Short mmCIF file of C-alpha atoms and ligand atoms in Angstrom, two decimals:
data_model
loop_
_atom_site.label_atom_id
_atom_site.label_comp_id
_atom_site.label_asym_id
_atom_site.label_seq_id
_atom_site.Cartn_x
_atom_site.Cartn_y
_atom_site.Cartn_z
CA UNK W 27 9.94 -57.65 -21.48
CA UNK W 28 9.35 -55.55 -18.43
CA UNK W 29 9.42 -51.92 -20.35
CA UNK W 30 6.35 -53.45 -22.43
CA UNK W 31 4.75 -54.47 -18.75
CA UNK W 32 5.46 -51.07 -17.82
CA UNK W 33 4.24 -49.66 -20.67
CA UNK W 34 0.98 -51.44 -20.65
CA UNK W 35 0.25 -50.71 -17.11
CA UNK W 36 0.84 -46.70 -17.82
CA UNK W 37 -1.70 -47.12 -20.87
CA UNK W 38 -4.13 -48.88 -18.96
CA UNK W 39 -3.84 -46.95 -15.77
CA UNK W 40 -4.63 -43.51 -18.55
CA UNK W 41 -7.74 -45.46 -19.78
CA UNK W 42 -9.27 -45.88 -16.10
CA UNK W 43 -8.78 -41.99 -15.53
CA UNK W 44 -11.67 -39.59 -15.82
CA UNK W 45 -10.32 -36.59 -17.45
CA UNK W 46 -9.19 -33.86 -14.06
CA UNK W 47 -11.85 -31.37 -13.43
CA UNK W 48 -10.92 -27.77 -12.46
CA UNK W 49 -13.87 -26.17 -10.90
CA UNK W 50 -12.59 -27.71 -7.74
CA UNK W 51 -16.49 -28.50 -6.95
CA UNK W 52 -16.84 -30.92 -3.36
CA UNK W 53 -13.09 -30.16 -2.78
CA UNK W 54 -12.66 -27.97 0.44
CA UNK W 55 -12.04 -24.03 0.02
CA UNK W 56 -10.28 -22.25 2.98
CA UNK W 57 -12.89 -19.51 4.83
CA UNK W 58 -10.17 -17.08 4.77
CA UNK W 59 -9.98 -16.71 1.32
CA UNK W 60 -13.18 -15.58 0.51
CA UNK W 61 -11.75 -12.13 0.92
CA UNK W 62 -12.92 -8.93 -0.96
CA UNK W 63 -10.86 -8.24 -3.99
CA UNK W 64 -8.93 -5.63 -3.77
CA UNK W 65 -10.90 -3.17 -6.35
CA UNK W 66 -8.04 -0.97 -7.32
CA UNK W 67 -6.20 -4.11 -9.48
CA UNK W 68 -9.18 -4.87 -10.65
CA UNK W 69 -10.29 -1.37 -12.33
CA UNK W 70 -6.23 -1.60 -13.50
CA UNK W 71 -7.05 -4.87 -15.03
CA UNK W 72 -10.27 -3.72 -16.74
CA UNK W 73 -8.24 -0.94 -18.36
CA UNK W 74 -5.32 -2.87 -19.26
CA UNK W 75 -7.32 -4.73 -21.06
CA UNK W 76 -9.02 -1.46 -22.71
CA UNK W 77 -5.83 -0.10 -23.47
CA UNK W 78 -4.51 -3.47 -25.44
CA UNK W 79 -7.43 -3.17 -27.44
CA UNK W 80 -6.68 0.09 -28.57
CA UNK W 81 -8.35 2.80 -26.21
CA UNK W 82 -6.08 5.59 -25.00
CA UNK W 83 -6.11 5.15 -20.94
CA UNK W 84 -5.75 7.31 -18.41
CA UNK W 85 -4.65 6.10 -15.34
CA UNK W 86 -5.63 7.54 -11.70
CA UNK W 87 -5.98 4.09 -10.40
CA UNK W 88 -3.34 3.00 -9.00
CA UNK W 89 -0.82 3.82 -6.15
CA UNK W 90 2.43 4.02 -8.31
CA UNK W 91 4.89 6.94 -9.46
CA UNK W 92 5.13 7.21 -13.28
CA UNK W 93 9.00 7.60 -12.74
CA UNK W 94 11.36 4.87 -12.64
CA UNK W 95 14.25 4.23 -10.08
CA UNK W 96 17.23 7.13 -10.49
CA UNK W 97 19.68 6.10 -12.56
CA UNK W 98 22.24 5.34 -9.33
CA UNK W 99 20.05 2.64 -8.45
CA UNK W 100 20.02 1.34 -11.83
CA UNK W 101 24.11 1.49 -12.42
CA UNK W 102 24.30 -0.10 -8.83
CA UNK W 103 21.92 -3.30 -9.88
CA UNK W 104 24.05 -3.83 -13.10
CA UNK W 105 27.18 -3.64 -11.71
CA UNK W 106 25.88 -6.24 -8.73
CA UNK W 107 24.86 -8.42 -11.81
CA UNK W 108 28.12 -8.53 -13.44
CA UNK W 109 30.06 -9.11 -10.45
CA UNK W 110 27.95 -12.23 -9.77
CA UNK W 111 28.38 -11.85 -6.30
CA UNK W 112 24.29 -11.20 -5.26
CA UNK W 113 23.63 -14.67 -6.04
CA UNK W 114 22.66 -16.18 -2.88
CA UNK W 115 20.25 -15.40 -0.37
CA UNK W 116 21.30 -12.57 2.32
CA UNK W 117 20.46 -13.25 6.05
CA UNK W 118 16.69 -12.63 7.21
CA UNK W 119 16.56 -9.35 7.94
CA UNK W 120 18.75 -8.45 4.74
CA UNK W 121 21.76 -6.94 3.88
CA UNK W 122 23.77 -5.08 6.60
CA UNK W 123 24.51 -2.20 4.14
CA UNK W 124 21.21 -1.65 3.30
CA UNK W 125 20.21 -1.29 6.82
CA UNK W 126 22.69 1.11 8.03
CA UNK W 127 22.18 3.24 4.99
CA UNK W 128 18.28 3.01 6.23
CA UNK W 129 19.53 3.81 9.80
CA UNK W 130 21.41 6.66 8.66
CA UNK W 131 18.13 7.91 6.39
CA UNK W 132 16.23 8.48 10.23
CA UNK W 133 19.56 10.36 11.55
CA UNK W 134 19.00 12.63 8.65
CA UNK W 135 15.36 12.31 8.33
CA UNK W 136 14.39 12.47 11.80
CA UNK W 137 17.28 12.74 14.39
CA UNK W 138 17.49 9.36 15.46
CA UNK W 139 19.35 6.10 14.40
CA UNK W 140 17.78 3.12 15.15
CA UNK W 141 20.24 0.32 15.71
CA UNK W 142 20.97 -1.85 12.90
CA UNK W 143 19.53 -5.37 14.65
CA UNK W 144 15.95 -3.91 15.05
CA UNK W 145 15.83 -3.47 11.17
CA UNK W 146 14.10 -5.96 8.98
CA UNK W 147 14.10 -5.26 4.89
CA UNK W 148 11.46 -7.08 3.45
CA UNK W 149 9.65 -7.70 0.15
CA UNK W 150 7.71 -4.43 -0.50
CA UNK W 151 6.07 -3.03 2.83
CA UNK W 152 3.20 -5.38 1.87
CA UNK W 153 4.70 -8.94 3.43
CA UNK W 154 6.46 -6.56 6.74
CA UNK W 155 2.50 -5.93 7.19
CA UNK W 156 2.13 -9.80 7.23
CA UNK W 157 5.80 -10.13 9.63
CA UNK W 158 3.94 -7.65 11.92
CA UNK W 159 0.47 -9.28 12.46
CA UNK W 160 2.09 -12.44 12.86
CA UNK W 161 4.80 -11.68 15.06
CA UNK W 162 2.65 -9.26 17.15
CA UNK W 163 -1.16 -11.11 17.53
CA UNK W 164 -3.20 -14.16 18.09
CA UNK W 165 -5.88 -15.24 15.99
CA UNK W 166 -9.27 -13.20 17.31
CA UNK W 167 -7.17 -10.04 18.71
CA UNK W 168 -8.94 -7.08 17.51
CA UNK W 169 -6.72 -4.44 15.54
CA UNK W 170 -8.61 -1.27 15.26
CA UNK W 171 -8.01 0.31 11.21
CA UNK W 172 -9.16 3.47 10.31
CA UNK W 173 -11.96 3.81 8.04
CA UNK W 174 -10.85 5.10 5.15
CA UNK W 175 -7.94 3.55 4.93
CA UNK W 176 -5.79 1.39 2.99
CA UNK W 177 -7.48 -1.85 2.11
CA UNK W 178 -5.27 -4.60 2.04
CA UNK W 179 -4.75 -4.29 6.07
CA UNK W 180 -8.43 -5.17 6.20
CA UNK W 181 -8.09 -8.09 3.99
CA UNK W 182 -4.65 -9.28 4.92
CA UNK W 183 -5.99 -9.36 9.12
CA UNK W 184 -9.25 -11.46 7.68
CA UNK W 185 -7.15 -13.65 6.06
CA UNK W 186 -5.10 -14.62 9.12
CA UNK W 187 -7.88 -14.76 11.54
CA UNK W 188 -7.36 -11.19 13.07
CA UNK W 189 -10.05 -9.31 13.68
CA UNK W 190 -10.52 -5.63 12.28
CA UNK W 191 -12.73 -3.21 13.32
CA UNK W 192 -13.18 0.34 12.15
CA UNK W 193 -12.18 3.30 13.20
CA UNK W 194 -13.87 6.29 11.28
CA UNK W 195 -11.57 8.97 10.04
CA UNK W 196 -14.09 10.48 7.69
CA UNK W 197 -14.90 14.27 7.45
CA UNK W 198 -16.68 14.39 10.77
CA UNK W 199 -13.40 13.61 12.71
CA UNK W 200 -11.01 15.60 9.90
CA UNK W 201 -10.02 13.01 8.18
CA UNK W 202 -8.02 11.53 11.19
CA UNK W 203 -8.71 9.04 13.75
CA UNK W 204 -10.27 9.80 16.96
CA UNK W 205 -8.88 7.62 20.09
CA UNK W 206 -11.93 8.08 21.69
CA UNK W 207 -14.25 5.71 19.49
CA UNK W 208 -12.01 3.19 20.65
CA UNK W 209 -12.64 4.01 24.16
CA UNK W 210 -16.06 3.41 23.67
CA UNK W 211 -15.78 0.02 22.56
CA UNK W 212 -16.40 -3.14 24.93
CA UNK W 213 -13.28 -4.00 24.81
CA UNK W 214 -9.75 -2.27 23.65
CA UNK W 215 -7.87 -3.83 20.98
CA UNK W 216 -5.04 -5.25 21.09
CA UNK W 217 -3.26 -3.39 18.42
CA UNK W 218 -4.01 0.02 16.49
CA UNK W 219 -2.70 0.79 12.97
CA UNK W 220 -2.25 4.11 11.97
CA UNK W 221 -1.12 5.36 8.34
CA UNK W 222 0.30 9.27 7.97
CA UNK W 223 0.12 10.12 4.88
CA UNK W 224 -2.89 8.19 4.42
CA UNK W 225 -4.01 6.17 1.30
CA UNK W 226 -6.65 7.27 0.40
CA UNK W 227 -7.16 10.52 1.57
CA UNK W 228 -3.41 12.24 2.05
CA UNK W 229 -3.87 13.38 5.28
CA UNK W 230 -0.84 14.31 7.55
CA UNK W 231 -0.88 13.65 11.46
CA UNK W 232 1.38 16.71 12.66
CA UNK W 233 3.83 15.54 15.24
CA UNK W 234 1.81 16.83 18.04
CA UNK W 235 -1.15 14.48 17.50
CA UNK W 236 1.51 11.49 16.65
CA UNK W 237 2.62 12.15 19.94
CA UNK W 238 -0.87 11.41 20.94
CA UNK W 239 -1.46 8.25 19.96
CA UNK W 240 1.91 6.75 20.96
CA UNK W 241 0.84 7.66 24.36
CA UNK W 242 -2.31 6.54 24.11
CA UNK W 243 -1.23 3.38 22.89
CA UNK W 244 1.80 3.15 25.21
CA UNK W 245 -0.88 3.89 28.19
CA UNK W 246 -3.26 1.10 27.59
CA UNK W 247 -0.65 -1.78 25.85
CA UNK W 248 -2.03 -1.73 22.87
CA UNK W 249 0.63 -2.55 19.74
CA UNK W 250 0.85 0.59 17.58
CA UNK W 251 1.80 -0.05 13.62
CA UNK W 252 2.62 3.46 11.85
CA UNK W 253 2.87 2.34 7.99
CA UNK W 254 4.89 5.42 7.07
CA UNK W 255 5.05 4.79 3.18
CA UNK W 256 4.40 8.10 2.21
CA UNK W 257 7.13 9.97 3.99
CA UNK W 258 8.70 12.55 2.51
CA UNK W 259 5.39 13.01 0.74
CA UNK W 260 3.54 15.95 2.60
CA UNK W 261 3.34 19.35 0.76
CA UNK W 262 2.86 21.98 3.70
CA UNK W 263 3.33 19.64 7.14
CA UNK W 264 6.38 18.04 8.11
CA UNK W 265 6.16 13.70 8.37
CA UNK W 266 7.12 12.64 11.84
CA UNK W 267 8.18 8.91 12.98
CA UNK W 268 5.96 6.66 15.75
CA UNK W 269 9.68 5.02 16.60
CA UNK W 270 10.74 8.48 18.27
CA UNK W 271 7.91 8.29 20.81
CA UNK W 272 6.37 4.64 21.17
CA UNK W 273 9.14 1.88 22.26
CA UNK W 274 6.81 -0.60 21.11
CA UNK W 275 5.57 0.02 18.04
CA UNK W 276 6.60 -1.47 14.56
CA UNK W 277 7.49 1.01 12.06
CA UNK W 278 6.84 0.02 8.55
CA UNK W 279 8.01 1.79 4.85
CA UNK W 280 8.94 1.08 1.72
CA UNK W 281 10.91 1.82 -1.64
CA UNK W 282 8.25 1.96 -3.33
CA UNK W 283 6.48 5.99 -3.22
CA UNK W 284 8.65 8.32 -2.24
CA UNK W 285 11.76 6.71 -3.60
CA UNK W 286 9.66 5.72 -6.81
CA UNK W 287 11.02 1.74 -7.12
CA UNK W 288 7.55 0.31 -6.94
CA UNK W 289 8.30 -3.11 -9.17
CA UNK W 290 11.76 -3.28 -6.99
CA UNK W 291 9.54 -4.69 -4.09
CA UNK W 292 11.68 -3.66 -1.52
CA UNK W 293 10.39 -2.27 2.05
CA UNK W 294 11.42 -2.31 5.73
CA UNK W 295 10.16 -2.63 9.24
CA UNK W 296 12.03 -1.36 12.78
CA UNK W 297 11.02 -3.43 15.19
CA UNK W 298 10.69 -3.35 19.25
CA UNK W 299 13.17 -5.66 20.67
CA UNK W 300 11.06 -7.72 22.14
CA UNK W 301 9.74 -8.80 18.62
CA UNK W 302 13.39 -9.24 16.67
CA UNK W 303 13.54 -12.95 17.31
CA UNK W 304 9.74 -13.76 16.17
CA UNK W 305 10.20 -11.72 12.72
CA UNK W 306 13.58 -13.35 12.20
CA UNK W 307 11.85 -16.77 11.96
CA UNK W 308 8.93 -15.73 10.32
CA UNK W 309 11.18 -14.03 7.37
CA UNK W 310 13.20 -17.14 7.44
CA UNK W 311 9.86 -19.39 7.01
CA UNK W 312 7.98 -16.81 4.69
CA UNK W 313 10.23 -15.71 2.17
CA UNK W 314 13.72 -16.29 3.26
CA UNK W 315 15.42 -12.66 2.34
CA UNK W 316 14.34 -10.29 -0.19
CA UNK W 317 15.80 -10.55 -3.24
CA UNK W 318 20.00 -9.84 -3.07
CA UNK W 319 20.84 -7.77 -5.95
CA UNK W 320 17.88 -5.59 -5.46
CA UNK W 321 18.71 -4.91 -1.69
CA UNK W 322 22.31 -4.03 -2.77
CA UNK W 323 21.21 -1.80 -5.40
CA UNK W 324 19.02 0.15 -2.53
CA UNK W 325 21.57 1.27 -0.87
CA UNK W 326 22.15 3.85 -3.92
CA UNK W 327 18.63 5.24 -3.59
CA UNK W 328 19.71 7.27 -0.30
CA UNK W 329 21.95 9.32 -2.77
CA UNK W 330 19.05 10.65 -5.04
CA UNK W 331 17.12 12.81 -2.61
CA UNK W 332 17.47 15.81 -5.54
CA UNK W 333 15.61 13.36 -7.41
CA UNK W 334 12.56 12.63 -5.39
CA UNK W 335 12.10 16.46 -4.01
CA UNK W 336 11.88 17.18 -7.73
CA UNK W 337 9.28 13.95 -7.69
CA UNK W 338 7.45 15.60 -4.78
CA UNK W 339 7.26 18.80 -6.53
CA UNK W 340 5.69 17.51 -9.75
CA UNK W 341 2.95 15.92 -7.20
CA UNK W 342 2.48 19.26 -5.67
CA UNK W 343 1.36 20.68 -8.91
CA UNK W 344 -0.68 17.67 -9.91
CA UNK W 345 -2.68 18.18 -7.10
CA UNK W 346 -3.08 21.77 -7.42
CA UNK W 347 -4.65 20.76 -11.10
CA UNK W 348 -7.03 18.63 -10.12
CA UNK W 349 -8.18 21.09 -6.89
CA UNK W 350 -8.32 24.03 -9.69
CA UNK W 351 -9.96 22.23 -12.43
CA UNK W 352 -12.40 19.51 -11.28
CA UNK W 353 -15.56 20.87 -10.40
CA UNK W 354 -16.20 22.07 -6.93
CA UNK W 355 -18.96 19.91 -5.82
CA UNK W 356 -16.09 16.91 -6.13
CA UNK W 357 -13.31 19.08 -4.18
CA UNK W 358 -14.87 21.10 -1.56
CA UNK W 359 -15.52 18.76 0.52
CA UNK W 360 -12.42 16.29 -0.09
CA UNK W 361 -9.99 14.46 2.20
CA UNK W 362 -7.12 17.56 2.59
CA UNK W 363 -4.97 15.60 0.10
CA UNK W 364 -1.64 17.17 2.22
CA UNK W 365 0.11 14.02 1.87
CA UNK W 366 0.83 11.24 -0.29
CA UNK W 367 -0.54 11.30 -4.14
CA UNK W 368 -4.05 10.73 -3.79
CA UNK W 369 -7.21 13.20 -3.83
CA UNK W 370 -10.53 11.43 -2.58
CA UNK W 371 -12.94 13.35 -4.38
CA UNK W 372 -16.48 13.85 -2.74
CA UNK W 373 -19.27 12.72 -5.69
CA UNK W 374 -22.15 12.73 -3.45
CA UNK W 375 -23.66 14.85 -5.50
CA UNK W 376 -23.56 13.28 -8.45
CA UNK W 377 -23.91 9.61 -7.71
CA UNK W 378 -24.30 7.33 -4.41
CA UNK W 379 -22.72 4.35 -6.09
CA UNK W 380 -19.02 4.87 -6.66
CA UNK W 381 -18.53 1.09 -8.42
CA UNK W 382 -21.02 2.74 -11.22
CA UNK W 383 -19.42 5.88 -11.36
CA UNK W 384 -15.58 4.27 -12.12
CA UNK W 385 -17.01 1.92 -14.52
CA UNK W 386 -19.04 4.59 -16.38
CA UNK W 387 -15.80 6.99 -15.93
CA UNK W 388 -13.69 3.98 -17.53
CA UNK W 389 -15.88 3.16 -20.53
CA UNK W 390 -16.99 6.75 -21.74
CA UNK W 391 -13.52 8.60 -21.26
CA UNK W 392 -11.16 6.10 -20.33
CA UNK W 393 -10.14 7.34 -17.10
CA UNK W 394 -9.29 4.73 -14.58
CA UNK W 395 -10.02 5.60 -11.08
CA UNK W 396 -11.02 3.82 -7.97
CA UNK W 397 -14.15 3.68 -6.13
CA UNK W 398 -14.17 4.55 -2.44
CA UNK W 399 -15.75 1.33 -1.17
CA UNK W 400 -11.75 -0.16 -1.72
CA UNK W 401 -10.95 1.70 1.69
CA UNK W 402 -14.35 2.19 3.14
CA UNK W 403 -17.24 -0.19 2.93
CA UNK W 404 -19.55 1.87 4.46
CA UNK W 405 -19.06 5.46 2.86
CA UNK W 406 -16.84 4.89 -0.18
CA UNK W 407 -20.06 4.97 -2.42
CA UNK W 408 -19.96 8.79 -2.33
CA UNK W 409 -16.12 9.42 -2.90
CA UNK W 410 -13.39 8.26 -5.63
CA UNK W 411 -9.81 7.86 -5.35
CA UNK W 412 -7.85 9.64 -7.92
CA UNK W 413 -3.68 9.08 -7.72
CA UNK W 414 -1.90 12.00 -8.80
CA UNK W 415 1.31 10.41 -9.45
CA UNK W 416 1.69 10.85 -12.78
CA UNK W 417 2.78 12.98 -15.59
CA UNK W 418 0.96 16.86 -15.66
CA UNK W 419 -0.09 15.95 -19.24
CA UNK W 420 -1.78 12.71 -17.98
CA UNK W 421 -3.38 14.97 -15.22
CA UNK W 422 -4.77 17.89 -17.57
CA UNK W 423 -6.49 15.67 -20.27
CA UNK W 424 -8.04 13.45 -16.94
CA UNK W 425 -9.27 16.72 -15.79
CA UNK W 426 -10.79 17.53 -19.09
CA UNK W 427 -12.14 14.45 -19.62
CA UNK W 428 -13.98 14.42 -16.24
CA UNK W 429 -15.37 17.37 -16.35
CA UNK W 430 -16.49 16.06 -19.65
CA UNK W 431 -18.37 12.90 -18.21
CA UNK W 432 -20.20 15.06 -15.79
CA UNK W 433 -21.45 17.78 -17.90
CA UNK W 434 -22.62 14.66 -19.96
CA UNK W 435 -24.25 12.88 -17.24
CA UNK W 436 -25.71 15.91 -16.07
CA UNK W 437 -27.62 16.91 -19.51
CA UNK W 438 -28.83 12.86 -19.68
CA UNK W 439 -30.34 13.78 -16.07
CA UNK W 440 -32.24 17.17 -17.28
C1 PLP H 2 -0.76 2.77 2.71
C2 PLP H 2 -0.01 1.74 1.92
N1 PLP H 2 0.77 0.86 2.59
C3 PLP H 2 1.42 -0.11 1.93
C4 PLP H 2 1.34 -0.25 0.55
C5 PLP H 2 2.07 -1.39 -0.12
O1 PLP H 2 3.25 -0.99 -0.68
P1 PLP H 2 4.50 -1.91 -1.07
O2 PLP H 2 4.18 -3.33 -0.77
O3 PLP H 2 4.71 -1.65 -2.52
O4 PLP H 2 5.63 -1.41 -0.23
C6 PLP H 2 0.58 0.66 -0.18
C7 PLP H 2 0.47 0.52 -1.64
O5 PLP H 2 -0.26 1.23 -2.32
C8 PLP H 2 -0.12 1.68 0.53
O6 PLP H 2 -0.88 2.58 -0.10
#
């Protein structure tokens, strides 16, 4: 008797229902996620979608070695799997292994060990970025960003109610950011964020004017974060670390470029004392740990430097293509592409709308690239990204193929 009351409730409850809309229309939207996409997974979308339906992609667009992990790192991960002994989540800042053998990488690296404590391994460099604003600023503190630079600070600060503001590193000030806009400003901000290698234009800040800004920054108490990602990436110029010459600053890197393990989402931050405590809880409350088997596996990666020198090599040349055999009106006037795997190519002459120019690229020859407005909303119209980090093959044909699409667009024009 009462599973047919039941019943008959349930029915008549489904008939009063009005089928669930999902255009979410008169139901609140959060201001902070009206964000700008990030343009660079978007082109990579478009052409994965070109690609599945048949079309024979090259891609330049995104920030990712073609190589997978070495084969150490790989064993390591199976062997963690069969022992069934990563199961369970590790402690905040991750496993203690992992961050002695990431201590020991800045003995070797750079002649110093930072102590074990102030190391935090985190899920990809991306959420230590999101530890760091967090643990280090207030909702309206101004963090100055150079302009270029790599998007996602931009966007990840206007999501959490920072406030970013521009610093231009753009051919007039070499490609590197010059202190003294800041001191120009009303106000100083409250934190700086510097990137060396840079995404997107692979320029290298020699040790001398590192040096510089830590003192700057240590001078007028304003919270320096060095993303140092592309270490070990710079072909003539040495990479040197913010943590040997600013107490305070939060150093941030990664797995995933030099040591090619970009899908392994596994990065790191060293942080200042003071802020050990605040990241602890925020890892605890954000994600937990990063993930157990992966960390363990990690540890391997600090055995394979043969590997990634060979990795950096292959880079080396890929530039050295693309400088030789694009035409000069894009390279003369590029970013100094020293560092990382990225060239930003100059194509003011042949377009002020960079958007346009990718798409066109992407339909006609199937060459993904991305547009500069990604990592500069103000001047990225005249330049393109192009990421080097993949196979010479891939590198000759996307030479061939742009030089192609301009000659075309060029005869349409006369
Ligand atoms: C400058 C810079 N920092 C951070 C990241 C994010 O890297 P991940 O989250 O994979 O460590 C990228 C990715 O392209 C980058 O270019």
């Amino acid at each position: 008797m009462q599973r047919s009351i039941i019943r008959t409730k349930i029915v008549s409850k489904q008939r009063q229902h009005k089928p669930i809309s999902h255009t979410g229309t008169g139901v609140k939207l959060s201001e902070r996620s009206k964000l700008p996409p990030f343009l660079a997974l978007d082109v990579l979308q478009q052409a994965q979608a070109l690609g599945q339906a048949g079309r024979d992609i090259i891609h330049l667009e995104i920030g990712q070695p073609s190589t997978a992990a070495p084969e150490p790192v790989n064993q390591a991960l199976k062997q963690h799997l069969d022992d069934r002994s990563a199961h369970g989540y590790t402690v905040a800042f991750g496993e203690t292994a992992l961050r002695a053998a990431i201590a020991g990488h800045y003995d070797s690296w750079y002649g110093t060990r930072p102590p074990v404590d102030n190391i935090a391994v985190t899920v990809g460099s991306s959420t230590a970025f999101a530890v760091a604003f967090m643990a280090a600023f207030d909702a309206g503190d101004v963090i100055a960003i150079p302009r270029p630079g790599y998007p996602a600070y931009r966007n990840l600060m206007m999501g959490m109610g920072l406030t970013p503001r521009h610093i231009s590193a753009g051919p007039e000030q070499g490609w590197k950011p010059m202190l003294e806009e800041m001191e120009s400003w009303d106000r100083l901000p409250e934190g700086l964020m510097i990137a060396s290698p840079s995404n997107p234009t692979g320029t290298v800040l020699d040790s001398a004017e590192l040096q510089t800004i830590c003192a700057w920054c240590d001078r007028n108490g304003v919270r320096l974060i060095s993303d140092e990602i592309y270490h070990g990436l710079a072909f003539s110029k040495t990479c040197d670390t913010a943590l040997n010459y600013n107490k305070d600053a939060i150093i941030i890197n990664s797995f995933s470029k030099y040591f090619s393990m970009t899908g392994w989402r596994i990065g790191w931050m060293i942080l200042p004392d003071q802020l050990i405590e605040a990241s602890q809880k925020l890892i605890q409350n954000l994600f937990i740990s990063a993930p157990t088997a992966i960390q363990r596996a990690c540890v391997s990666a600090f055995e394979c430097y043969d590997e990634f020198e060979a990795h950096k090599i292959r880079y080396q040349q890929n530039r050295d293509l693309l400088l030789s055999g694009l035409p000069r009106q894009m390279t003369d006037s590029a970013a100094p592409s020293d560092g990382a795997f990225y060239l930003y190519a100059d194509i003011s002459s042949l377009t002020d709308d960079s958007i346009s120019f990718a798409k066109a690229l992407l339909q006609d020859e199937s060459v993904a690239t991305t547009p500069g407005v990604d990592f500069d909303p103000i001047d990225g119209h005249k330049y393109l990204r192009l990421s080097f980090a993949g196979s010479p093959d891939h590198i000759e044909e996307a030479v061939r193929r742009i030089n192609r699409f301009i000659g075309q667009q060029k005869s349409a024009v006369a």
